[in-house]
CSV table of N, CA and C (backbone and C1' of nucleotides) in Angstrom, one decimal:
chain,number,residue,atom,x,y,z
A,3,MET,N,-8.4,-166.5,-67.4
A,3,MET,CA,-8.5,-166.0,-68.6
A,3,MET,C,-9.2,-164.9,-69.0
A,4,GLU,N,-8.7,-163.7,-68.7
A,4,GLU,CA,-9.3,-162.6,-68.7
A,4,GLU,C,-9.0,-161.9,-70.0
A,5,SER,N,-8.7,-162.7,-71.0
A,5,SER,CA,-8.3,-162.1,-72.5
A,5,SER,C,-9.4,-161.5,-73.1
A,6,SER,N,-10.6,-162.0,-72.6
A,6,SER,CA,-11.9,-161.6,-73.3
A,6,SER,C,-12.3,-160.3,-73.0
A,7,SER,N,-13.0,-159.7,-74.0
A,7,SER,CA,-13.5,-158.3,-73.6
A,7,SER,C,-14.7,-158.2,-72.8
A,8,PHE,N,-15.0,-157.1,-72.3
A,8,PHE,CA,-16.1,-156.8,-71.5
A,8,PHE,C,-17.4,-157.5,-72.1
A,9,TYR,N,-17.7,-157.3,-73.5
A,9,TYR,CA,-18.8,-158.1,-74.2
A,9,TYR,C,-18.8,-159.5,-74.0
A,10,GLU,N,-17.7,-160.2,-74.2
A,10,GLU,CA,-17.6,-161.6,-74.0
A,10,GLU,C,-18.0,-162.0,-72.5
A,11,HIS,N,-17.8,-161.3,-71.7
A,11,HIS,CA,-18.1,-161.6,-70.1
A,11,HIS,C,-19.7,-161.4,-70.0
A,12,VAL,N,-20.2,-160.6,-70.8
A,12,VAL,CA,-21.6,-160.4,-70.7
A,12,VAL,C,-22.2,-161.5,-71.4
A,13,TYR,N,-21.8,-162.0,-72.6
A,13,TYR,CA,-22.3,-163.2,-73.3
A,13,TYR,C,-22.4,-164.3,-72.6
A,14,ALA,N,-21.3,-164.7,-71.8
A,14,ALA,CA,-20.9,-165.8,-71.0
A,14,ALA,C,-22.0,-165.8,-69.9
A,15,LEU,N,-22.2,-164.6,-69.3
A,15,LEU,CA,-23.1,-164.7,-68.1
A,15,LEU,C,-24.7,-164.7,-68.5
A,16,VAL,N,-24.9,-164.2,-69.6
A,16,VAL,CA,-26.4,-164.2,-70.3
A,16,VAL,C,-26.7,-165.7,-70.5
A,17,ARG,N,-25.6,-166.4,-71.0
A,17,ARG,CA,-25.9,-167.8,-71.6
A,17,ARG,C,-26.3,-168.7,-70.2
A,18,LEU,N,-25.8,-168.2,-69.2
A,18,LEU,CA,-26.1,-169.0,-67.9
A,18,LEU,C,-27.6,-168.7,-67.2
A,19,ILE,N,-28.4,-167.9,-67.8
A,19,ILE,CA,-29.6,-167.6,-67.3
A,19,ILE,C,-30.6,-168.7,-67.6
A,20,PRO,N,-31.2,-169.2,-66.6
A,20,PRO,CA,-32.0,-170.5,-66.7
A,20,PRO,C,-33.2,-170.0,-67.6
A,21,GLU,N,-33.8,-171.1,-68.1
A,21,GLU,CA,-34.9,-170.8,-68.9
A,21,GLU,C,-36.1,-170.5,-68.1
A,22,GLY,N,-37.1,-169.7,-68.5
A,22,GLY,CA,-38.1,-169.3,-67.8
A,22,GLY,C,-37.7,-168.2,-66.6
A,23,ARG,N,-36.5,-167.7,-66.7
A,23,ARG,CA,-36.2,-166.7,-65.7
A,23,ARG,C,-35.5,-165.6,-66.6
A,24,VAL,N,-35.5,-164.4,-65.9
A,24,VAL,CA,-35.1,-163.2,-66.5
A,24,VAL,C,-34.1,-162.4,-65.5
A,25,THR,N,-33.2,-161.5,-66.1
A,25,THR,CA,-32.5,-160.6,-65.2
A,25,THR,C,-32.3,-159.2,-66.0
A,26,SER,N,-31.6,-158.3,-65.2
A,26,SER,CA,-31.5,-156.9,-65.7
A,26,SER,C,-30.1,-156.5,-66.1
A,27,TYR,N,-29.9,-155.5,-67.0
A,27,TYR,CA,-28.7,-155.2,-67.5
A,27,TYR,C,-27.9,-154.8,-66.3
A,28,GLY,N,-28.5,-154.0,-65.4
A,28,GLY,CA,-27.8,-153.6,-64.3
A,28,GLY,C,-27.2,-154.7,-63.4
A,29,ALA,N,-28.0,-155.8,-63.2
A,29,ALA,CA,-27.5,-157.0,-62.4
A,29,ALA,C,-26.4,-157.6,-63.1
A,30,ILE,N,-26.2,-157.6,-64.4
A,30,ILE,CA,-25.4,-158.3,-65.2
A,30,ILE,C,-24.0,-157.5,-64.9
A,31,ALA,N,-24.2,-156.1,-65.2
A,31,ALA,CA,-23.1,-155.2,-65.0
A,31,ALA,C,-22.6,-155.4,-63.6
A,32,LYS,N,-23.3,-155.4,-62.7
A,32,LYS,CA,-22.9,-155.4,-61.3
A,32,LYS,C,-22.2,-156.8,-61.0
A,33,ALA,N,-22.6,-157.8,-61.7
A,33,ALA,CA,-22.0,-159.3,-61.5
A,33,ALA,C,-20.5,-159.2,-62.1
A,34,LEU,N,-20.4,-158.3,-63.1
A,34,LEU,CA,-19.1,-158.1,-63.8
A,34,LEU,C,-18.4,-157.0,-63.1
A,35,ASP,N,-18.7,-156.7,-61.9
A,35,ASP,CA,-18.1,-155.5,-61.3
A,35,ASP,C,-18.0,-154.3,-62.0
A,36,LYS,N,-19.0,-154.0,-62.7
A,36,LYS,CA,-19.1,-152.8,-63.3
A,36,LYS,C,-20.5,-152.2,-63.5
A,37,GLU,N,-21.0,-152.1,-62.2
A,37,GLU,CA,-22.5,-151.6,-62.0
A,37,GLU,C,-22.8,-150.4,-62.7
A,38,GLY,N,-21.8,-149.5,-63.0
A,38,GLY,CA,-22.3,-148.4,-63.6
A,38,GLY,C,-22.3,-148.5,-65.2
A,39,ALA,N,-22.0,-149.8,-65.7
A,39,ALA,CA,-21.9,-150.0,-67.3
A,39,ALA,C,-23.0,-150.7,-67.6
A,40,ALA,N,-24.3,-150.4,-67.1
A,40,ALA,CA,-25.6,-151.2,-67.5
A,40,ALA,C,-25.7,-150.9,-68.9
A,41,ARG,N,-25.4,-149.8,-69.4
A,41,ARG,CA,-25.7,-149.4,-70.9
A,41,ARG,C,-24.8,-150.2,-71.6
A,42,GLN,N,-23.6,-150.4,-71.2
A,42,GLN,CA,-22.8,-151.2,-72.0
A,42,GLN,C,-23.4,-152.7,-72.3
A,43,VAL,N,-23.8,-153.2,-71.1
A,43,VAL,CA,-24.4,-154.6,-71.3
A,43,VAL,C,-25.5,-154.6,-72.4
A,44,GLY,N,-26.4,-153.6,-72.4
A,44,GLY,CA,-27.4,-153.5,-73.4
A,44,GLY,C,-26.7,-153.3,-74.7
A,45,TYR,N,-25.6,-152.6,-74.9
A,45,TYR,CA,-24.9,-152.3,-76.1
A,45,TYR,C,-24.5,-153.8,-76.7
A,46,ALA,N,-23.9,-154.4,-75.7
A,46,ALA,CA,-23.1,-155.6,-75.9
A,46,ALA,C,-24.2,-156.7,-76.4
A,47,MET,N,-25.5,-156.6,-76.0
A,47,MET,CA,-26.6,-157.4,-76.5
A,47,MET,C,-27.1,-157.2,-77.8
A,48,ALA,N,-26.9,-156.0,-78.1
A,48,ALA,CA,-27.1,-155.6,-79.6
A,48,ALA,C,-26.3,-156.4,-80.5
A,49,ASN,N,-25.1,-156.7,-80.2
A,49,ASN,CA,-24.2,-157.6,-81.0
A,49,ASN,C,-24.5,-159.1,-80.7
A,50,ALA,N,-25.3,-159.4,-79.6
A,50,ALA,CA,-25.5,-160.6,-79.4
A,50,ALA,C,-26.2,-161.4,-80.5
A,51,GLY,N,-26.9,-160.6,-81.4
A,51,GLY,CA,-27.6,-161.4,-82.3
A,51,GLY,C,-26.6,-162.1,-83.2
A,52,LYS,N,-25.3,-161.3,-83.4
A,52,LYS,CA,-24.5,-162.1,-84.3
A,52,LYS,C,-23.3,-162.8,-83.5
A,53,ALA,N,-23.6,-162.9,-82.2
A,53,ALA,CA,-22.5,-163.6,-81.3
A,53,ALA,C,-22.6,-165.1,-81.4
A,54,MET,N,-21.6,-165.7,-81.3
A,54,MET,CA,-21.6,-167.1,-81.3
A,54,MET,C,-20.8,-167.8,-80.2
A,55,PRO,N,-21.4,-168.7,-79.5
A,55,PRO,CA,-22.7,-169.3,-79.6
A,55,PRO,C,-23.9,-168.3,-79.3
A,56,PRO,N,-25.0,-168.4,-79.8
A,56,PRO,CA,-26.1,-167.6,-79.6
A,56,PRO,C,-26.3,-167.2,-78.2
A,57,VAL,N,-26.8,-166.1,-78.1
A,57,VAL,CA,-27.1,-165.5,-76.5
A,57,VAL,C,-28.5,-165.4,-76.4
A,58,PRO,N,-29.2,-165.9,-75.4
A,58,PRO,CA,-30.6,-165.8,-75.0
A,58,PRO,C,-31.0,-164.4,-74.6
A,59,ALA,N,-30.7,-163.3,-75.5
A,59,ALA,CA,-30.8,-161.9,-75.0
A,59,ALA,C,-32.2,-161.6,-74.6
A,60,HIS,N,-33.1,-162.4,-75.0
A,60,HIS,CA,-34.6,-162.1,-74.7
A,60,HIS,C,-35.0,-162.3,-73.2
A,61,ARG,N,-33.8,-162.9,-72.6
A,61,ARG,CA,-34.0,-163.1,-71.1
A,61,ARG,C,-33.4,-161.9,-70.2
A,62,VAL,N,-33.0,-160.9,-70.9
A,62,VAL,CA,-32.4,-159.6,-70.4
A,62,VAL,C,-33.4,-158.5,-70.6
A,63,LEU,N,-33.8,-158.0,-69.3
A,63,LEU,CA,-34.5,-156.7,-69.5
A,63,LEU,C,-34.1,-155.7,-68.6
A,64,ASN,N,-34.8,-154.5,-68.7
A,64,ASN,CA,-34.3,-153.4,-67.9
A,64,ASN,C,-34.7,-153.7,-66.5
A,65,SER,N,-34.3,-152.8,-65.5
A,65,SER,CA,-34.6,-152.9,-64.2
A,65,SER,C,-36.1,-153.0,-63.7
A,66,LYS,N,-36.9,-152.4,-64.6
A,66,LYS,CA,-38.2,-152.1,-64.4
A,66,LYS,C,-39.0,-153.5,-65.0
A,67,GLY,N,-38.4,-154.4,-65.6
A,67,GLY,CA,-39.0,-155.6,-66.0
A,67,GLY,C,-39.5,-155.3,-67.4
A,68,GLU,N,-39.3,-154.3,-68.1
A,68,GLU,CA,-39.7,-153.8,-69.4
A,68,GLU,C,-39.1,-154.5,-70.6
A,69,LEU,N,-39.7,-155.0,-71.7
A,69,LEU,CA,-39.1,-155.6,-72.8
A,69,LEU,C,-38.5,-154.5,-73.6
A,70,SER,N,-37.5,-153.8,-73.0
A,70,SER,CA,-36.9,-152.7,-73.8
A,70,SER,C,-36.2,-153.1,-75.1
A,71,ALA,N,-35.8,-154.3,-75.3
A,71,ALA,CA,-35.0,-154.8,-76.3
A,71,ALA,C,-36.0,-155.3,-77.4
A,72,LYS,N,-37.3,-155.5,-77.2
A,72,LYS,CA,-38.1,-156.2,-78.2
A,72,LYS,C,-38.1,-155.6,-79.5
A,73,ALA,N,-37.9,-154.4,-79.8
A,73,ALA,CA,-37.6,-153.9,-81.1
A,73,ALA,C,-36.3,-154.5,-81.9
A,74,ALA,N,-35.4,-155.0,-81.3
A,74,ALA,CA,-34.2,-155.5,-81.7
A,74,ALA,C,-34.5,-157.0,-82.2
A,75,PHE,N,-35.6,-157.7,-82.1
A,75,PHE,CA,-35.6,-159.0,-82.3
A,75,PHE,C,-36.3,-159.3,-83.6
A,76,GLY,N,-36.4,-158.2,-84.6
A,76,GLY,CA,-37.0,-158.2,-85.9
A,76,GLY,C,-38.4,-158.1,-85.7
A,77,HIS,N,-39.2,-158.6,-84.7
A,77,HIS,CA,-40.6,-158.2,-84.7
A,77,HIS,C,-40.9,-157.9,-83.4
A,78,PRO,N,-41.7,-156.7,-83.1
A,78,PRO,CA,-42.1,-156.3,-81.9
A,78,PRO,C,-42.6,-157.2,-80.8
A,79,THR,N,-43.3,-158.4,-81.2
A,79,THR,CA,-43.9,-159.3,-80.3
A,79,THR,C,-43.0,-160.5,-80.1
A,80,LEU,N,-41.9,-160.6,-81.0
A,80,LEU,CA,-41.1,-161.8,-80.9
A,80,LEU,C,-40.5,-162.2,-79.5
A,81,MET,N,-39.9,-161.1,-78.9
A,81,MET,CA,-39.3,-161.1,-77.6
A,81,MET,C,-40.4,-161.7,-76.6
A,82,GLN,N,-41.5,-161.1,-76.6
A,82,GLN,CA,-42.5,-161.4,-75.7
A,82,GLN,C,-42.8,-162.9,-75.5
A,83,GLN,N,-43.1,-163.3,-77.1
A,83,GLN,CA,-43.6,-164.7,-77.3
A,83,GLN,C,-42.6,-165.7,-76.9
A,84,LEU,N,-41.1,-165.4,-77.1
A,84,LEU,CA,-40.0,-166.2,-76.6
A,84,LEU,C,-40.2,-166.4,-75.1
A,85,LEU,N,-40.4,-165.3,-74.4
A,85,LEU,CA,-40.4,-165.4,-72.9
A,85,LEU,C,-41.8,-166.1,-72.4
A,86,GLU,N,-42.9,-165.9,-73.0
A,86,GLU,CA,-44.1,-166.5,-72.8
A,86,GLU,C,-43.8,-168.2,-73.0
A,87,ASN,N,-43.2,-168.4,-74.1
A,87,ASN,CA,-43.0,-170.0,-74.5
A,87,ASN,C,-42.2,-170.6,-73.4
A,88,GLU,N,-41.4,-169.8,-72.5
A,88,GLU,CA,-40.7,-170.3,-71.5
A,88,GLU,C,-41.4,-170.3,-70.1
A,89,GLY,N,-42.6,-169.8,-70.2
A,89,GLY,CA,-43.4,-169.7,-69.1
A,89,GLY,C,-43.5,-168.3,-68.2
A,90,VAL,N,-42.9,-167.5,-68.8
A,90,VAL,CA,-42.7,-166.1,-68.4
A,90,VAL,C,-44.0,-165.3,-68.7
A,91,VAL,N,-44.8,-164.6,-67.8
A,91,VAL,CA,-46.0,-163.9,-68.2
A,91,VAL,C,-45.6,-162.5,-68.4
A,92,ILE,N,-46.2,-162.2,-69.7
A,92,ILE,CA,-45.9,-160.7,-70.1
A,92,ILE,C,-47.0,-160.0,-70.2
A,93,GLU,N,-47.2,-158.7,-69.8
A,93,GLU,CA,-48.3,-157.9,-70.1
A,93,GLU,C,-48.0,-156.5,-70.2
A,94,ASN,N,-48.6,-156.0,-71.4
A,94,ASN,CA,-48.2,-154.6,-71.5
A,94,ASN,C,-46.8,-154.3,-71.8
A,95,ASP,N,-45.8,-155.2,-72.4
A,95,ASP,CA,-44.7,-155.1,-72.5
A,95,ASP,C,-43.8,-155.2,-71.3
A,96,ARG,N,-44.3,-155.8,-70.1
A,96,ARG,CA,-43.6,-155.8,-68.8
A,96,ARG,C,-43.9,-157.2,-68.2
A,97,VAL,N,-42.9,-157.7,-67.5
A,97,VAL,CA,-43.0,-159.0,-66.8
A,97,VAL,C,-43.9,-158.9,-65.7
A,98,VAL,N,-44.9,-159.9,-65.7
A,98,VAL,CA,-45.7,-159.8,-64.4
A,98,VAL,C,-45.1,-160.7,-63.6
A,99,ASN,N,-45.1,-160.5,-62.1
A,99,ASN,CA,-44.5,-161.2,-61.0
A,99,ASN,C,-42.9,-161.3,-61.3
A,100,LEU,N,-42.4,-160.1,-61.7
A,100,LEU,CA,-41.1,-160.0,-61.9
A,100,LEU,C,-40.1,-160.5,-60.9
A,101,LYS,N,-40.4,-160.4,-59.7
A,101,LYS,CA,-39.9,-160.8,-58.5
A,101,LYS,C,-39.6,-162.4,-58.4
A,102,SER,N,-40.6,-163.0,-59.1
A,102,SER,CA,-40.7,-164.4,-59.1
A,102,SER,C,-39.7,-165.0,-60.2
A,103,VAL,N,-39.6,-164.4,-61.4
A,103,VAL,CA,-38.8,-164.9,-62.4
A,103,VAL,C,-37.5,-164.2,-62.4
A,104,PHE,N,-37.2,-163.2,-61.4
A,104,PHE,CA,-35.9,-162.6,-61.7
A,104,PHE,C,-34.8,-163.4,-61.2
A,105,TRP,N,-33.8,-163.4,-62.1
A,105,TRP,CA,-32.7,-164.3,-61.7
A,105,TRP,C,-31.4,-163.4,-61.5
A,106,ASP,N,-31.0,-163.3,-60.2
A,106,ASP,CA,-29.9,-162.5,-60.0
A,106,ASP,C,-28.5,-163.2,-59.9
A,107,PRO,N,-27.6,-162.9,-60.7
A,107,PRO,CA,-26.4,-163.7,-60.9
A,107,PRO,C,-25.5,-163.6,-59.7
A,108,LEU,N,-25.7,-162.5,-59.0
A,108,LEU,CA,-24.9,-162.4,-57.8
A,108,LEU,C,-25.5,-163.4,-56.6
A,109,THR,N,-26.9,-163.7,-56.7
A,109,THR,CA,-27.3,-164.5,-55.6
A,109,THR,C,-27.6,-166.0,-56.1
A,110,GLU,N,-27.9,-166.2,-57.2
A,110,GLU,CA,-28.2,-167.4,-57.9
A,110,GLU,C,-26.9,-168.2,-58.3
A,111,LEU,N,-26.1,-167.5,-58.7
A,111,LEU,CA,-24.6,-167.9,-59.2
A,111,LEU,C,-23.7,-168.3,-58.1
B,11,DA,P,-3.3,-140.7,-76.0
B,11,DA,O5',-4.2,-139.7,-76.7
B,11,DA,C5',-3.7,-138.6,-77.2
B,11,DA,C4',-4.8,-137.7,-77.6
B,11,DA,C3',-6.0,-137.4,-76.7
B,11,DA,O3',-6.4,-136.2,-76.8
B,11,DA,C1',-6.8,-138.5,-78.6
B,12,DG,P,-7.8,-135.7,-75.7
B,12,DG,O5',-8.9,-135.7,-76.8
B,12,DG,C5',-8.9,-134.7,-78.0
B,12,DG,C4',-10.1,-134.6,-78.8
B,12,DG,C3',-11.3,-134.4,-77.7
B,12,DG,O3',-12.1,-133.6,-78.4
B,12,DG,C1',-11.6,-136.4,-78.9
B,13,DT,P,-13.5,-133.2,-77.7
B,13,DT,O5',-14.6,-134.2,-78.5
B,13,DT,C5',-14.5,-134.2,-79.9
B,13,DT,C4',-15.7,-134.9,-80.4
B,13,DT,C3',-16.9,-134.7,-79.6
B,13,DT,O3',-18.1,-134.6,-80.5
B,13,DT,C1',-16.4,-137.1,-79.6
B,14,DC,P,-19.6,-134.5,-79.8
B,14,DC,O5',-20.1,-135.9,-80.2
B,14,DC,C5',-20.1,-136.4,-81.5
B,14,DC,C4',-20.8,-137.8,-81.7
B,14,DC,C3',-22.3,-137.7,-81.0
B,14,DC,O3',-23.1,-138.4,-81.8
B,14,DC,C1',-20.8,-139.5,-80.0
B,15,DT,P,-24.7,-138.4,-81.3
B,15,DT,O5',-24.8,-139.9,-80.8
B,15,DT,C5',-24.4,-141.0,-81.8
B,15,DT,C4',-24.5,-142.4,-81.1
B,15,DT,C3',-25.8,-142.4,-80.3
B,15,DT,O3',-26.6,-143.6,-80.9
B,15,DT,C1',-24.0,-143.1,-79.1
B,16,DG,P,-28.0,-143.7,-80.5
B,16,DG,O5',-28.1,-144.9,-79.5
B,16,DG,C5',-27.6,-146.1,-79.8
B,16,DG,C4',-27.4,-147.0,-78.7
B,16,DG,C3',-28.7,-147.0,-77.8
B,16,DG,O3',-29.0,-148.3,-77.4
B,16,DG,C1',-26.9,-146.3,-76.6
B,17,DA,P,-30.1,-148.9,-78.4
B,17,DA,O5',-30.8,-150.1,-77.5
B,17,DA,C5',-32.1,-150.0,-76.9
B,17,DA,C4',-32.2,-151.0,-75.7
B,17,DA,C3',-31.0,-151.0,-74.8
B,17,DA,O3',-31.5,-151.0,-73.5
B,17,DA,C1',-31.4,-153.0,-75.7
B,18,DC,P,-31.9,-149.6,-72.8
B,18,DC,O5',-30.9,-149.8,-71.5
B,18,DC,C5',-30.2,-150.9,-71.0
B,18,DC,C4',-29.9,-150.7,-69.7
B,18,DC,C3',-31.1,-150.6,-68.6
B,18,DC,O3',-30.6,-151.2,-67.4
B,18,DC,C1',-29.8,-148.6,-68.6
B,19,DT,P,-31.6,-151.2,-66.1
B,19,DT,O5',-31.2,-149.8,-65.4
B,19,DT,C5',-29.7,-149.6,-64.9
B,19,DT,C4',-29.8,-148.7,-63.7
B,19,DT,C3',-30.9,-148.9,-62.8
B,19,DT,O3',-30.5,-148.9,-61.5
B,19,DT,C1',-30.8,-146.8,-63.7
B,20,DG,P,-31.5,-149.1,-60.3
B,20,DG,O5',-31.7,-147.8,-59.5
B,20,DG,C5',-30.5,-147.0,-59.2
B,20,DG,C4',-31.0,-145.6,-58.9
B,20,DG,C3',-32.3,-145.5,-58.0
B,20,DG,O3',-32.0,-144.6,-57.0
B,20,DG,C1',-32.7,-144.3,-60.0
B,21,DG,P,-33.0,-144.3,-55.9
B,21,DG,O5',-33.3,-142.8,-56.0
B,21,DG,C5',-32.3,-141.9,-56.3
B,21,DG,C4',-32.7,-140.5,-56.7
B,21,DG,C3',-33.8,-140.0,-55.9
B,21,DG,O3',-33.8,-138.6,-55.6
B,21,DG,C1',-34.4,-140.2,-58.1
B,22,DA,P,-34.6,-137.9,-54.6
B,22,DA,O5',-35.6,-137.0,-55.7
B,22,DA,C5',-34.8,-136.2,-56.4
B,22,DA,C4',-35.8,-135.2,-57.6
B,22,DA,C3',-37.0,-134.8,-56.7
B,22,DA,O3',-37.3,-133.3,-57.1
B,22,DA,C1',-37.8,-136.3,-58.5
B,23,DG,P,-38.7,-132.5,-56.5
B,23,DG,O5',-39.6,-132.7,-57.6
B,23,DG,C5',-39.4,-132.1,-59.0
B,23,DG,C4',-40.8,-132.2,-59.8
B,23,DG,C3',-41.9,-131.6,-58.9
B,23,DG,O3',-42.9,-131.1,-59.8
B,23,DG,C1',-42.3,-134.0,-59.6
C,7,DT,P,-47.4,-149.6,-59.3
C,7,DT,O5',-47.8,-148.5,-60.3
C,7,DT,C5',-49.2,-148.4,-60.8
C,7,DT,C4',-49.2,-147.3,-61.9
C,7,DT,C3',-48.0,-147.4,-62.9
C,7,DT,O3',-48.5,-147.2,-64.3
C,7,DT,C1',-48.1,-145.2,-62.0
C,8,DC,P,-47.2,-147.2,-65.3
C,8,DC,O5',-47.2,-145.6,-65.8
C,8,DC,C5',-48.3,-144.8,-66.0
C,8,DC,C4',-47.7,-143.4,-66.5
C,8,DC,C3',-46.6,-143.5,-67.4
C,8,DC,O3',-46.8,-142.5,-68.4
C,8,DC,C1',-45.8,-142.2,-65.4
C,9,DT,P,-45.8,-142.4,-69.6
C,9,DT,O5',-44.9,-141.0,-69.2
C,9,DT,C5',-45.7,-139.9,-68.9
C,9,DT,C4',-44.8,-138.7,-68.8
C,9,DT,C3',-43.7,-138.6,-69.5
C,9,DT,O3',-43.3,-137.1,-69.9
C,9,DT,C1',-42.8,-138.7,-67.4
C,10,DC,P,-42.1,-136.8,-71.0
C,10,DC,O5',-41.1,-136.3,-70.0
C,10,DC,C5',-41.4,-135.1,-69.0
C,10,DC,C4',-40.1,-134.7,-68.3
C,10,DC,C3',-39.1,-134.5,-69.1
C,10,DC,O3',-38.3,-133.3,-68.7
C,10,DC,C1',-38.6,-136.1,-67.2
C,11,DC,P,-36.9,-133.0,-69.4
C,11,DC,O5',-35.9,-133.5,-68.2
C,11,DC,C5',-36.0,-133.1,-66.8
C,11,DC,C4',-34.6,-133.2,-66.0
C,11,DC,C3',-33.4,-133.0,-67.0
C,11,DC,O3',-32.4,-132.6,-66.2
C,11,DC,C1',-33.6,-135.4,-66.1
C,12,DA,P,-31.1,-132.0,-66.8
C,12,DA,O5',-30.0,-133.1,-66.1
C,12,DA,C5',-30.1,-133.0,-64.8
C,12,DA,C4',-29.1,-134.1,-64.2
C,12,DA,C3',-27.7,-134.2,-64.9
C,12,DA,O3',-26.8,-134.3,-63.9
C,12,DA,C1',-28.9,-136.3,-65.3
C,13,DG,P,-25.2,-134.4,-64.2
C,13,DG,O5',-24.7,-136.1,-64.0
C,13,DG,C5',-25.3,-136.7,-62.6
C,13,DG,C4',-24.9,-137.9,-62.9
C,13,DG,C3',-23.4,-138.3,-63.2
C,13,DG,O3',-23.0,-139.3,-62.5
C,13,DG,C1',-25.0,-139.6,-64.6
C,14,DC,P,-21.2,-139.7,-62.4
C,14,DC,O5',-21.3,-141.3,-62.7
C,14,DC,C5',-22.2,-141.7,-63.7
C,14,DC,C4',-22.1,-143.2,-64.0
C,14,DC,C3',-20.8,-143.4,-64.9
C,14,DC,O3',-20.0,-144.3,-64.2
C,14,DC,C1',-22.7,-143.7,-66.2
C,15,DC,P,-18.4,-144.4,-64.4
C,15,DC,O5',-18.3,-145.3,-65.7
C,15,DC,C5',-19.1,-146.8,-65.6
C,15,DC,C4',-18.8,-147.3,-66.8
C,15,DC,C3',-17.5,-147.4,-67.5
C,15,DC,O3',-17.1,-148.6,-68.0
C,15,DC,C1',-19.1,-146.5,-69.1
C,16,DA,P,-15.5,-148.8,-68.5
C,16,DA,O5',-15.7,-149.4,-70.0
C,16,DA,C5',-16.5,-150.7,-69.9
C,16,DA,C4',-16.9,-151.0,-71.4
C,16,DA,C3',-15.6,-151.1,-72.4
C,16,DA,O3',-15.8,-152.2,-73.3
C,16,DA,C1',-17.1,-149.4,-73.2
C,17,DG,P,-14.7,-152.5,-74.4
C,17,DG,O5',-15.4,-152.0,-75.7
C,17,DG,C5',-16.6,-152.2,-76.1
C,17,DG,C4',-17.0,-151.5,-77.2
C,17,DG,C3',-16.3,-151.6,-78.5
C,17,DG,O3',-16.7,-151.7,-79.6
C,17,DG,C1',-16.7,-149.4,-77.8
C,18,DA,P,-16.0,-151.9,-80.9
C,18,DA,O5',-16.5,-150.9,-81.9
C,18,DA,C5',-17.9,-150.7,-82.2
C,18,DA,C4',-18.1,-149.4,-82.9
C,18,DA,C3',-17.3,-149.2,-84.1
C,18,DA,O3',-18.1,-148.6,-85.1
C,18,DA,C1',-16.9,-147.4,-82.7
C,19,DC,P,-17.4,-148.8,-86.8
C,19,DC,O5',-17.1,-147.1,-87.1
C,19,DC,C5',-17.1,-146.2,-86.0
C,19,DC,C4',-17.2,-144.7,-86.6
C,19,DC,C3',-16.1,-144.7,-87.7
C,19,DC,O3',-16.5,-143.6,-88.6
C,19,DC,C1',-15.2,-143.5,-85.9
DNA sequence: AGTCTGACTGGAG
DNA sequence: TCTCCAGCCAGAC
């Protein structure tokens, strides 16, 4: 069933991210065999807010573990709190121990 | 069909 | 560790 658009594939993969874990736009793009389309993944997440079922977009960060999407959650600290609520430690808008909480769809899936 | 945009990435200074 | 630069691709107009 490849009738879905690129965005749909992104949403589906993001919904597979376990609680308390995070991944990067590039990792998702690569998992979809579109490594160079990391920006598109982020752009897709922008629509994730109105996507159904809801997508845990707060678990998707950039390759540096920065909360680059926090501004899109309505409140600058909402994304951070959602992650901390799942056990992810955030400091200065960045994930601490990124390596420990990073979820690579190519490896874990 | 052409142009613009962006929740990105990795390398260089 | 931080800032700056150029390359990337799918989607909206």
